[in-house]
């Protein structure tokens, strides 16, 4: 029984934490809160050297993980990135890397995956028309044309598409769901940065208007992508949970410290039971969220029998808890929590945006209910 | 990370078969119904049958691994726990927490005399801690012990003592020194047949009797029945209570979740099965998620325990998570049944003869007993997070 990070994963976390403290602490977000881009390419490239984009890629494509459970390595990283509300496309890069590693042919892995794993090229994931991970929400149509496909439609909530070197697009061909690679910039592709609640990251609307995709830029045959889409939703959900747990952990530390430091009525406010019990509840939610995220990562890494339930559990619990924790933390901070200058609102904004992206909690809950029904026999 | 439990090797099949046959041959037929939680029979004949059953298990080397001295390898312990669990009958009688106190603080004579008799079911124990005026604030207890020659004379009143009406011994806390709070409290072994001990069963909201009041009037306890040193009682208690809190809720609530799904299939809402109602589906899934997380929190505790890294907030976390989820699931099970949720045991229309109604009422035992959840939150905040203590009178 070992439900904790192993030695190498702990080391990975420490290295990442030191790197981020030096190169991208929370304070580094400040100058870019209201600008069009929050991504620092130099930090991204150096982060890639620490394994940020390599865990799910095979060694021959310049990938490699620290343990036999690369998805667990990934959430160890995700927690550290979440602690500083790191703005870059860590989730999308790994979802795309995983998909290329599993579905790409040799040439595609060499041309698209290897530079992604090395941090030289940035990938954006066009999952759906509404930011969910549900295949029914795909809003890009693929029409056979010139031996390949022609893409028309749109994808929304695409992380850092404005900075991307290529897109992985989920689209609907006559044969069914299909995955296509589009190098950027490309004729017929439009990118608009969305103005979002979350000030730390930039999401985009990507429009496709007669975009030509040659057949060698399709992952597998047209119509064969359904299993890949399901896998992508799972990987995204686990990474997202890891980032959320990291952010919860950091904000909770700040809040406990505030409760110890802030004096009213001649006493630290953390000595009042109204605050104390709230903090105890938040700690319970944090530990619950961490356990859910870790188990989902483990279940996916080891392909455990209950992995779908494990991912759905993390999907419907973790981000709701994160949002709850962020709101309560702001409340405990009192008036200063309402100021632009304090970081609490950055965590709150991140948590609220995260809650609805790539499959909202109610979508995961419905999925969990279906899985349970299949398990419970009639009376 | 790895939380997979290795399969029990086929070489243990024979051991499993022997335990199962033994259980089938000796399992008592009781008059008490299987109910939620830790329940006490109200029929003395049931108690006699249970004593015989626990003794038979012990003689055969099949006593509950957590409380026996029999040396088992981990696979044997697992097989034994699984097979005893299948029996659905108690395998430990009374409150066995005193075992931990005696193991940690007892004299060699106490260990040699009491521990094997707890395992064999010969001795049933009750816990004499809480008092009418000392619940959450246990350290304010007022039962007094006055040293008089080779013994103590004890006066006071205890409450919430499970099994006291059938117990041979009591694990008693009394104030032996004139100091307030935790200092000056001593832990005793009390022979429940001593003159001056009166036990009065309490009927609870469930309609059943699991707890008792115990009155102590000039009860003499010999000095050799002190556990640990005089005045050390608080340390003795803290050690055994931590075990109690950590022990609950390390599994999920899978059975109750399956129960909710079955109720939702069988109950109609606006002419359709409730299971087709989105709000119902969302609620059941949220409970299932928390149940699954409860299991993962169990892995967390087991991992920390193995590394000797358990902190003062860990047992309170497990206790709050389990008891509040359990309460909410049972509350929901009643509302999910519609008007039939207001039926109870004995009515032919009641779902599974009122199983969820009983569990709903009993659920409050878990949120209050063993340190109320409010006390648990104080422990998390003060000992776990290092927040300042609040002013106490």
XYZ file of C-alpha atoms in Angstrom, chain B residues 138-352:
215
model
C -14.641 15.321 28.887
C -11.741 16.714 30.910
C -14.221 18.481 33.183
C -15.492 15.143 34.510
C -16.560 15.176 38.164
C -16.619 11.502 39.213
C -14.306 11.402 42.249
C -11.902 8.729 43.486
C -10.571 9.089 47.040
C -7.553 6.990 48.084
C -8.465 4.965 51.163
C -5.965 2.302 52.286
C -5.299 -0.215 49.490
C -8.009 1.129 47.241
C -10.013 4.047 45.939
C -13.586 4.920 46.868
C -15.407 6.242 43.800
C -18.587 8.342 43.591
C -20.221 9.752 40.476
C -22.400 9.181 37.431
C -21.500 8.024 33.933
C -23.512 7.967 30.707
C -23.335 6.759 27.074
C -21.802 3.466 28.120
C -22.494 0.849 25.444
C -22.914 -2.735 26.603
C -22.794 -1.674 30.295
C -25.940 -3.679 31.050
C -24.128 -6.876 30.020
C -20.571 -5.919 30.976
C -18.188 -7.633 33.358
C -15.721 -4.759 33.525
C -15.691 -1.011 32.985
C -12.909 1.216 31.678
C -13.445 4.112 34.088
C -12.112 7.649 34.297
C -12.317 9.436 37.657
C -10.699 12.494 39.209
C -8.331 11.368 41.987
C -6.502 14.636 42.551
C -7.971 18.019 43.244
C -6.787 19.600 39.994
C -8.988 20.946 37.183
C -8.982 19.639 33.617
C -6.936 16.713 32.314
C -4.504 16.712 35.234
C -5.600 14.585 38.166
C -7.656 12.078 36.157
C -6.933 8.386 36.669
C -7.946 5.413 34.488
C -9.347 2.385 36.313
C -10.470 -1.143 35.696
C -13.860 -1.452 37.439
C -15.461 -4.800 38.229
C -19.072 -4.076 37.275
C -20.294 -6.487 39.983
C -18.764 -4.298 42.702
C -21.229 -3.137 45.383
C -22.501 0.388 44.653
C -22.591 0.030 40.820
C -26.077 0.546 39.334
C -26.686 0.316 35.588
C -29.766 1.801 33.968
C -30.324 1.212 30.235
C -31.123 4.287 28.106
C -33.612 4.101 25.286
C -32.446 6.140 22.300
C -34.199 7.842 19.355
C -33.950 4.555 17.441
C -36.250 2.949 20.012
C -33.504 0.465 20.864
C -31.133 0.397 23.803
C -27.455 0.590 23.037
C -26.322 2.923 25.816
C -26.634 3.060 29.608
C -26.347 5.334 32.577
C -24.070 3.985 35.306
C -24.276 5.253 38.886
C -21.308 4.813 41.231
C -22.031 5.053 44.942
C -19.019 4.540 47.292
C -17.591 1.892 44.953
C -14.269 0.394 46.144
C -11.590 -0.219 43.497
C -8.281 -1.850 44.524
C -5.109 0.141 43.669
C -3.852 -2.659 41.390
C -6.763 -1.805 39.061
C -5.292 1.552 38.071
C -4.233 1.596 34.378
C -0.895 3.397 34.087
C -0.060 5.784 36.921
C -2.509 7.726 39.099
C -3.094 11.076 37.347
C -2.052 9.656 33.958
C -5.616 8.854 32.877
C -5.845 11.548 30.222
C -2.826 10.222 28.309
C -4.218 6.683 28.549
C -7.582 7.841 27.154
C -6.195 9.985 24.382
C -4.232 7.023 23.055
C -7.268 4.718 23.002
C -9.737 7.315 21.618
C -7.418 8.078 18.702
C -7.716 4.406 17.764
C -11.511 4.593 17.893
C -11.715 7.634 15.615
C -9.230 6.259 13.116
C -11.017 2.946 12.872
C -14.263 4.105 11.280
C -14.924 4.834 7.661
C -11.865 3.439 5.952
C -14.125 1.779 3.373
C -16.610 3.404 1.057
C -20.386 3.466 1.429
C -20.966 1.279 -1.648
C -23.862 -0.683 -0.132
C -25.800 2.457 0.711
C -25.167 3.917 -2.749
C -26.472 0.725 -4.350
C -29.453 1.049 -2.010
C -30.150 4.569 -3.307
C -30.086 3.339 -6.898
C -32.504 0.532 -6.076
C -34.880 2.920 -4.291
C -34.686 5.335 -7.240
C -35.583 2.530 -9.654
C -38.533 1.409 -7.556
C -39.939 4.852 -6.727
C -41.984 6.972 -9.144
C -41.802 10.738 -9.478
C -44.461 12.360 -11.623
C -45.226 8.951 -13.116
C -41.634 8.154 -14.089
C -39.008 6.127 -12.187
C -37.025 8.526 -9.966
C -33.790 7.229 -11.477
C -34.721 9.066 -14.699
C -34.876 12.392 -12.847
C -31.736 14.467 -13.476
C -31.746 15.954 -9.994
C -31.854 12.474 -8.459
C -29.033 11.252 -10.702
C -26.869 14.229 -9.763
C -27.484 13.713 -6.058
C -26.705 9.990 -6.146
C -23.522 10.581 -8.145
C -22.306 13.243 -5.701
C -22.781 10.793 -2.819
C -21.015 8.074 -4.792
C -18.087 10.404 -5.458
C -17.750 11.200 -1.771
C -18.003 7.506 -0.958
C -15.207 6.710 -3.398
C -13.104 9.515 -1.938
C -13.728 8.067 1.523
C -12.055 4.879 0.340
C -9.131 6.861 -1.099
C -8.807 8.711 2.211
C -8.527 5.263 3.794
C -5.538 4.548 1.515
C -4.098 7.880 2.601
C -4.400 6.997 6.286
C -2.963 3.498 5.762
C 0.020 4.960 3.902
C 0.661 7.570 6.575
C 0.264 5.001 9.341
C 2.803 2.680 7.707
C 5.273 5.568 7.479
C 4.466 6.565 11.083
C 3.403 9.976 9.785
C -0.152 10.160 11.130
C -0.913 13.622 12.485
C -3.456 14.839 15.049
C -5.890 15.933 12.301
C -6.004 12.633 10.413
C -8.416 10.653 12.575
C -10.788 13.666 12.876
C -10.759 14.015 9.076
C -11.783 10.400 8.578
C -14.440 10.613 11.271
C -16.056 13.786 9.919
C -15.969 12.572 6.313
C -17.530 9.222 7.122
C -20.147 10.365 9.639
C -21.449 13.325 7.625
C -21.613 11.394 4.368
C -23.398 8.564 6.171
C -25.920 10.995 7.668
C -26.597 12.749 4.364
C -27.000 9.503 2.401
C -29.549 8.213 4.892
C -31.413 11.517 5.000
C -31.580 11.435 1.210
C -32.698 7.805 1.163
C -35.785 8.819 3.119
C -36.730 11.749 0.900
C -36.088 9.629 -2.188
C -38.741 7.172 -1.011
C -41.409 9.890 -1.210
C -44.237 9.618 1.332
C -43.173 6.024 2.029
C -39.996 7.524 3.484
C -42.100 8.438 6.486
C -42.910 4.777 7.185
C -40.855 2.792 9.651
C -39.887 -0.726 10.700
C -42.856 -3.024 11.057
C -44.999 -1.511 8.316
C -45.337 -3.876 5.347
C -44.976 -0.944 2.911
C -41.672 0.248 4.418
C -38.653 -0.193 2.125
C -36.578 -3.126 3.413
